[in-house]
Amino acid sequence: MKDFINALYRNHALAYKLLLFISTTLLIVYLFPKSGKFKYNFERGKPWQSENLYAPFNFAIKKTDEQVATEKQEVKDNVPLYFNINPAVQKTVTTNFKKGFKNAFSDSIPYYKRNALNQSGTKILDELYRFGVLSDDIEHSETKKVIILDGRVEKEQTQFTNLTEENEVSAIITRILEEEDLLSYKNEFTSLFFDLVEPNLEFNQEFSSRVLQEELEKVSYTRGSVERETLIISKGEVVEGLKFQILKSLESEYESQVWNKSNYNWIVFAYTLLVTLALLMLLLFIRKYRLSVFENNVKVTFIFFNVAFMVLITTLVVNYNSQYLYVVPICILPLVLKAFFDSRLGLFTHVVTVLLLGLIVPNSYEYMFLQITAGIVTILTVSELYKRANLFISVAQITLIYIVAYFAFFVIHEGSVETLKWETFGLFILCGLATLFVQPLIYAYERLFGLVSDVSLLELSDTNSKLLKELSNKAPGTFHHSLNVANLAEAAANEIGANAMLARVGALYHDIGKMKNPTYFTENQSTGINPHDELSPTESARIIINHVIDGIEIARKNNLPDRVIDFIRTHHGTSMVYYFYVKEKEMNENIDMEDFRYPGPTPFSKETAILMMCDSVEAASKSIKDPTSSKIDDFVENILNKQMNDEQFLNANITFKEIQSIKKVLKQKLTNIFHLRIEYPE
């Protein structure tokens, strides 16, 4: 047991990665739907590419959503509305009319006229209450069927247009009085009936809704069935009409049927295998091609976290409504990874993530084609993310790629643009806008995972920062040297396609350790006094070498990111303080070379290798007397060749061709610094 604990302790980093791998796999599998997936791909209007397909089991042919919606609408149109009638209301209104008529029309009116007016009023009442007066304003089709209930007994059936609404009373009075040639008494009748008329019909909402629901439940979602072993479609047959509907029904049956415990476990096991393979490919890629990332558990956690996060967001959207699938800004993933690492790792992780999502999204081939294409465009177009204009231009290009690719797929599927859903283009635009959220997301990731992006590097490159101001005050010569090295490193990085911003920032901070003993470095000796004259060569070498250790301490105290500290650690590699070594050797033959050697490590990236070259060349260039182009060329060649012979670049992923390009840049820059020009005759 003790041996196991000791082994676990020695390999704790590997154990952590294994735990991270397993937990991420289980999380993704947990998010995936636990149902079967139809193994055939087919499109409407296209030939069936697989072999003859026979029904694997009995299943019903499902109607399309449009067919079901049409049938439900027909039910809604045909199901009657139910109203409750109150018979007592009409009797009360009739009684009140007889009383009110005497008050409304004076006795001075001739008898025959009063009798005609009375008959007209009775006729108006009969017309108003022939089917009933509504109590509420209800809007329905005029031909809508209506059933009037007296208690629970059906009293009468009619159409909605025959019911009287309160705002129609005046029109009915006018029509009948015109027929009776009594229109001059309209005001009296209107005033009379305004006080008399009361609604006697009340809409029975509860009963009407219950009847409607019962009828809707009778709507069948299927139209026949297919027996087991029945030929569904033959190879080469065009998928259309009923054939297409049967295939969609079979696909739906595969994906929605209730699985027993045994099948469920097999599905989970199969998903686990696929997710494990995908994540294993990603982990092996990181281990083989990005070993520095693999050895950093925080960075590996960051990558796996982003993969799981994208799967989570996409799964939530698919479960809610797959129509909004393309709103999810998947291209944020390669953007974020490129900001913190590099394009290659960003693209590979993006492809693996899209492959995982292809297991759960509808139209998986179309989805994967669009997302992988958009990811490639993202990697190719986004450079210098800290420049806001670049991000907006890249997002516009990504959105355009989405739209063009989706349009092409739609035309291939449908054969025309008549039924093109233009609102889908709006979803792509929303996706592009959501991609702009990458900037605040990068900032949040920097604080959460302690990483550094080019945006942070831009802030660190500000020479007005507290640390660089302190360097310029305490060691002005070193500060000026750092500025020159930064310019050289940036130009060299641009020449070979390295991270120019990272190289510049690393150069600005690489010598901050000299602030502790600035006068022990020649660039800061303005008085002509050299304190090394009072020290032994061994002591002098120790002070010179210690500026690397001092620089790391100052950097950590000021919370500089590890990517910048790497430049401080490696800018001298394992080279020697050769001047003091030779001086000590003149006095003592038996010396330890390690006392005069920097602790290292040697550069392990293109950017750190560039800094070592530029630092050595810039510092030594001050010793060139009467510089000429040929002297500068030989000078640069000698310094860089010596570093190569000392195997200082052995761990850096830099090629001979790139070193030759850097030599060319350094020669050109030094020539410009020394202002070399032709000599004019006096």
Coordinates of N, CA, C and O in Angstrom, one line a residue, residues 380-455:
L380 N -7.7 30.9 -39.9 CA -7.0 31.5 -41.0 C -7.1 33.0 -41.0 O -6.2 33.7 -41.4
T381 N -8.2 33.6 -40.5 CA -8.5 35.0 -40.6 C -8.1 35.8 -39.4 O -7.8 37.0 -39.5
V382 N -8.2 35.2 -38.2 CA -8.0 35.9 -37.0 C -6.5 36.0 -36.7 O -5.9 35.0 -36.5
S383 N -6.0 37.2 -36.7 CA -4.6 37.4 -36.3 C -4.6 38.7 -35.4 O -5.4 39.6 -35.7
E384 N -3.7 38.7 -34.5 CA -3.6 39.9 -33.6 C -5.0 40.2 -33.0 O -5.5 41.3 -33.3
L385 N -5.4 39.3 -32.2 CA -6.8 39.4 -31.7 C -7.0 40.6 -30.8 O -8.1 41.1 -30.6
Y386 N -5.9 41.2 -30.3 CA -6.0 42.4 -29.5 C -6.4 43.6 -30.3 O -6.7 44.6 -29.7
K387 N -6.3 43.5 -31.6 CA -6.8 44.6 -32.4 C -8.3 44.4 -32.7 O -8.7 43.4 -33.3
R388 N -9.1 45.3 -32.2 CA -10.6 45.1 -32.3 C -11.1 45.0 -33.7 O -12.0 44.2 -34.0
A389 N -10.5 45.7 -34.6 CA -11.0 45.7 -36.0 C -10.8 44.3 -36.6 O -11.7 43.8 -37.3
N390 N -9.7 43.6 -36.2 CA -9.5 42.3 -36.8 C -10.6 41.3 -36.3 O -11.0 40.4 -37.1
L391 N -11.0 41.4 -35.1 CA -12.1 40.5 -34.6 C -13.4 40.8 -35.3 O -14.1 39.8 -35.7
F392 N -13.7 42.0 -35.6 CA -15.0 42.3 -36.3 C -14.9 41.8 -37.7 O -15.9 41.3 -38.2
I393 N -13.8 42.0 -38.4 CA -13.7 41.6 -39.7 C -13.8 40.0 -39.8 O -14.4 39.5 -40.7
S394 N -13.1 39.4 -38.9 CA -13.1 37.9 -38.8 C -14.5 37.4 -38.6 O -15.0 36.4 -39.3
V395 N -15.3 38.0 -37.7 CA -16.6 37.6 -37.4 C -17.5 37.7 -38.6 O -18.4 36.9 -38.9
A396 N -17.3 38.8 -39.3 CA -18.1 39.1 -40.5 C -17.8 38.0 -41.6 O -18.7 37.5 -42.2
Q397 N -16.6 37.6 -41.7 CA -16.2 36.5 -42.6 C -16.8 35.2 -42.2 O -17.3 34.4 -43.0
I398 N -16.8 34.9 -40.9 CA -17.3 33.6 -40.4 C -18.8 33.6 -40.7 O -19.4 32.6 -41.2
T399 N -19.5 34.7 -40.4 CA -21.0 34.8 -40.7 C -21.3 34.5 -42.1 O -22.2 33.8 -42.5
L400 N -20.5 35.1 -43.0 CA -20.7 35.0 -44.5 C -20.5 33.5 -44.9 O -21.2 33.0 -45.7
I401 N -19.5 32.9 -44.3 CA -19.2 31.5 -44.6 C -20.4 30.6 -44.2 O -20.9 29.7 -44.9
Y402 N -21.0 30.9 -43.0 CA -22.1 30.2 -42.5 C -23.3 30.3 -43.5 O -23.9 29.3 -43.9
I403 N -23.6 31.5 -44.0 CA -24.7 31.8 -44.8 C -24.5 31.1 -46.2 O -25.4 30.5 -46.7
V404 N -23.3 31.3 -46.8 CA -23.1 30.7 -48.1 C -23.2 29.2 -48.0 O -23.8 28.5 -48.9
A405 N -22.6 28.6 -47.0 CA -22.6 27.1 -46.9 C -24.0 26.6 -46.7 O -24.4 25.6 -47.3
Y406 N -24.8 27.3 -45.8 CA -26.1 26.8 -45.5 C -27.0 27.0 -46.8 O -27.8 26.1 -47.1
F407 N -26.8 28.1 -47.5 CA -27.5 28.3 -48.8 C -27.3 27.1 -49.8 O -28.2 26.6 -50.4
A408 N -26.0 26.8 -49.9 CA -25.6 25.7 -50.8 C -26.3 24.4 -50.4 O -26.8 23.6 -51.2
F409 N -26.2 24.0 -49.1 CA -26.9 22.8 -48.6 C -28.4 22.8 -48.9 O -29.0 21.8 -49.3
F410 N -29.0 24.0 -48.6 CA -30.4 24.0 -48.8 C -30.8 23.8 -50.3 O -31.8 23.1 -50.5
V411 N -30.1 24.4 -51.2 CA -30.4 24.2 -52.6 C -30.2 22.8 -53.0 O -31.0 22.2 -53.8
I412 N -29.1 22.1 -52.5 CA -28.9 20.7 -52.8 C -30.0 19.9 -52.3 O -30.5 18.9 -53.0
H413 N -30.6 20.2 -51.1 CA -31.6 19.3 -50.5 C -33.0 19.6 -51.2 O -33.7 18.6 -51.5
E414 N -33.3 20.8 -51.4 CA -34.6 21.2 -51.9 C -34.7 21.4 -53.4 O -35.8 21.3 -54.0
G415 N -33.6 21.7 -54.0 CA -33.6 21.8 -55.5 C -34.1 23.2 -55.9 O -34.1 23.5 -57.1
S416 N -34.4 24.1 -55.0 CA -34.9 25.4 -55.3 C -34.7 26.3 -54.1 O -34.4 25.9 -53.0
V417 N -35.0 27.6 -54.3 CA -34.9 28.6 -53.2 C -36.3 29.1 -52.8 O -36.3 30.0 -52.0
E418 N -37.3 28.5 -53.3 CA -38.7 29.0 -53.1 C -39.0 28.9 -51.6 O -39.7 29.7 -51.1
T419 N -38.6 27.8 -51.0 CA -39.0 27.5 -49.6 C -37.9 27.8 -48.6 O -37.9 27.4 -47.5
L420 N -36.9 28.7 -49.1 CA -35.8 29.0 -48.2 C -36.2 29.8 -47.0 O -37.0 30.7 -47.1
K421 N -35.8 29.3 -45.8 CA -36.1 30.0 -44.6 C -35.1 31.1 -44.3 O -34.0 30.9 -43.8
W422 N -35.5 32.3 -44.6 CA -34.6 33.5 -44.5 C -34.3 33.8 -43.0 O -33.3 34.4 -42.7
E423 N -35.2 33.3 -42.1 CA -34.9 33.6 -40.7 C -33.7 32.9 -40.2 O -33.1 33.3 -39.2
T424 N -33.3 31.8 -40.9 CA -32.1 31.1 -40.5 C -30.9 31.9 -40.7 O -29.9 31.9 -39.9
F425 N -30.9 32.8 -41.7 CA -29.8 33.7 -41.9 C -29.7 34.7 -40.7 O -28.6 35.1 -40.3
G426 N -30.8 35.0 -40.1 CA -30.8 35.8 -38.9 C -30.1 35.1 -37.7 O -29.4 35.7 -36.9
L427 N -30.3 33.8 -37.7 CA -29.7 33.0 -36.6 C -28.2 33.1 -36.8 O -27.4 33.1 -35.8
F428 N -27.7 33.0 -38.0 CA -26.2 33.1 -38.2 C -25.7 34.4 -37.8 O -24.6 34.5 -37.3
I429 N -26.5 35.5 -38.1 CA -26.0 36.8 -37.7 C -26.0 36.9 -36.2 O -25.0 37.5 -35.6
L430 N -27.0 36.4 -35.5 CA -26.9 36.3 -34.0 C -25.7 35.5 -33.5 O -25.1 35.9 -32.5
C431 N -25.4 34.4 -34.2 CA -24.2 33.7 -33.9 C -22.9 34.5 -34.0 O -22.1 34.4 -33.1
G432 N -22.9 35.3 -35.1 CA -21.7 36.2 -35.2 C -21.6 37.2 -34.1 O -20.5 37.4 -33.6
L433 N -22.7 37.8 -33.7 CA -22.7 38.8 -32.7 C -22.3 38.1 -31.3 O -21.6 38.7 -30.5
A434 N -22.8 36.9 -31.1 CA -22.4 36.2 -29.9 C -20.9 35.8 -29.9 O -20.3 35.8 -28.8
T435 N -20.3 35.6 -31.1 CA -18.9 35.3 -31.1 C -18.1 36.5 -30.6 O -17.0 36.3 -30.1
L436 N -18.6 37.7 -30.7 CA -17.9 38.9 -30.3 C -17.7 38.9 -28.7 O -16.9 39.6 -28.2
F437 N -18.5 38.0 -28.1 CA -18.3 37.9 -26.6 C -17.0 37.2 -26.2 O -16.7 37.1 -25.0
V438 N -16.2 36.8 -27.2 CA -14.9 36.2 -26.9 C -14.0 37.1 -26.1 O -13.2 36.6 -25.3
Q439 N -14.1 38.4 -26.4 CA -13.1 39.3 -25.7 C -13.3 39.3 -24.1 O -12.4 39.0 -23.4
P440 N -14.6 39.5 -23.6 CA -14.7 39.4 -22.2 C -14.5 38.0 -21.7 O -14.1 37.8 -20.5
L441 N -14.8 37.0 -22.5 CA -14.6 35.6 -22.1 C -13.1 35.3 -21.9 O -12.7 34.6 -20.9
I442 N -12.3 35.9 -22.8 CA -10.8 35.7 -22.7 C -10.3 36.3 -21.4 O -9.5 35.8 -20.6
Y443 N -10.8 37.5 -21.1 CA -10.5 38.2 -19.8 C -10.8 37.3 -18.6 O -10.1 37.2 -17.6
A444 N -12.1 36.8 -18.6 CA -12.5 35.9 -17.5 C -11.6 34.7 -17.4 O -11.3 34.3 -16.3
Y445 N -11.3 34.1 -18.5 CA -10.4 32.9 -18.5 C -9.0 33.2 -17.9 O -8.4 32.4 -17.2
E446 N -8.5 34.4 -18.2 CA -7.2 34.8 -17.7 C -7.2 34.9 -16.2 O -6.3 34.4 -15.5
R447 N -8.3 35.4 -15.7 CA -8.4 35.5 -14.2 C -8.7 34.2 -13.6 O -8.2 33.9 -12.5
L448 N -9.4 33.3 -14.2 CA -9.8 32.0 -13.7 C -8.7 31.0 -13.7 O -8.5 30.2 -12.8
F449 N -8.0 31.0 -14.9 CA -7.0 29.9 -15.1 C -5.6 30.4 -15.0 O -4.6 29.6 -15.1
G450 N -5.4 31.7 -14.8 CA -4.1 32.3 -14.7 C -3.3 32.2 -16.0 O -2.1 32.2 -16.0
L451 N -4.0 32.3 -17.2 CA -3.3 32.3 -18.5 C -3.1 33.7 -19.0 O -3.6 34.7 -18.3
V452 N -2.4 33.8 -20.1 CA -2.2 35.2 -20.6 C -2.4 35.1 -22.1 O -2.0 34.2 -22.8
S453 N -3.1 36.1 -22.6 CA -3.4 36.2 -24.0 C -2.7 37.4 -24.6 O -2.0 38.2 -23.9
D454 N -2.8 37.6 -26.0 CA -2.2 38.7 -26.6 C -2.7 40.0 -26.2 O -2.1 41.1 -26.2
V455 N -4.0 40.0 -25.7 CA -4.6 41.3 -25.2 C -3.8 41.7 -23.9 O -3.5 42.9 -23.7

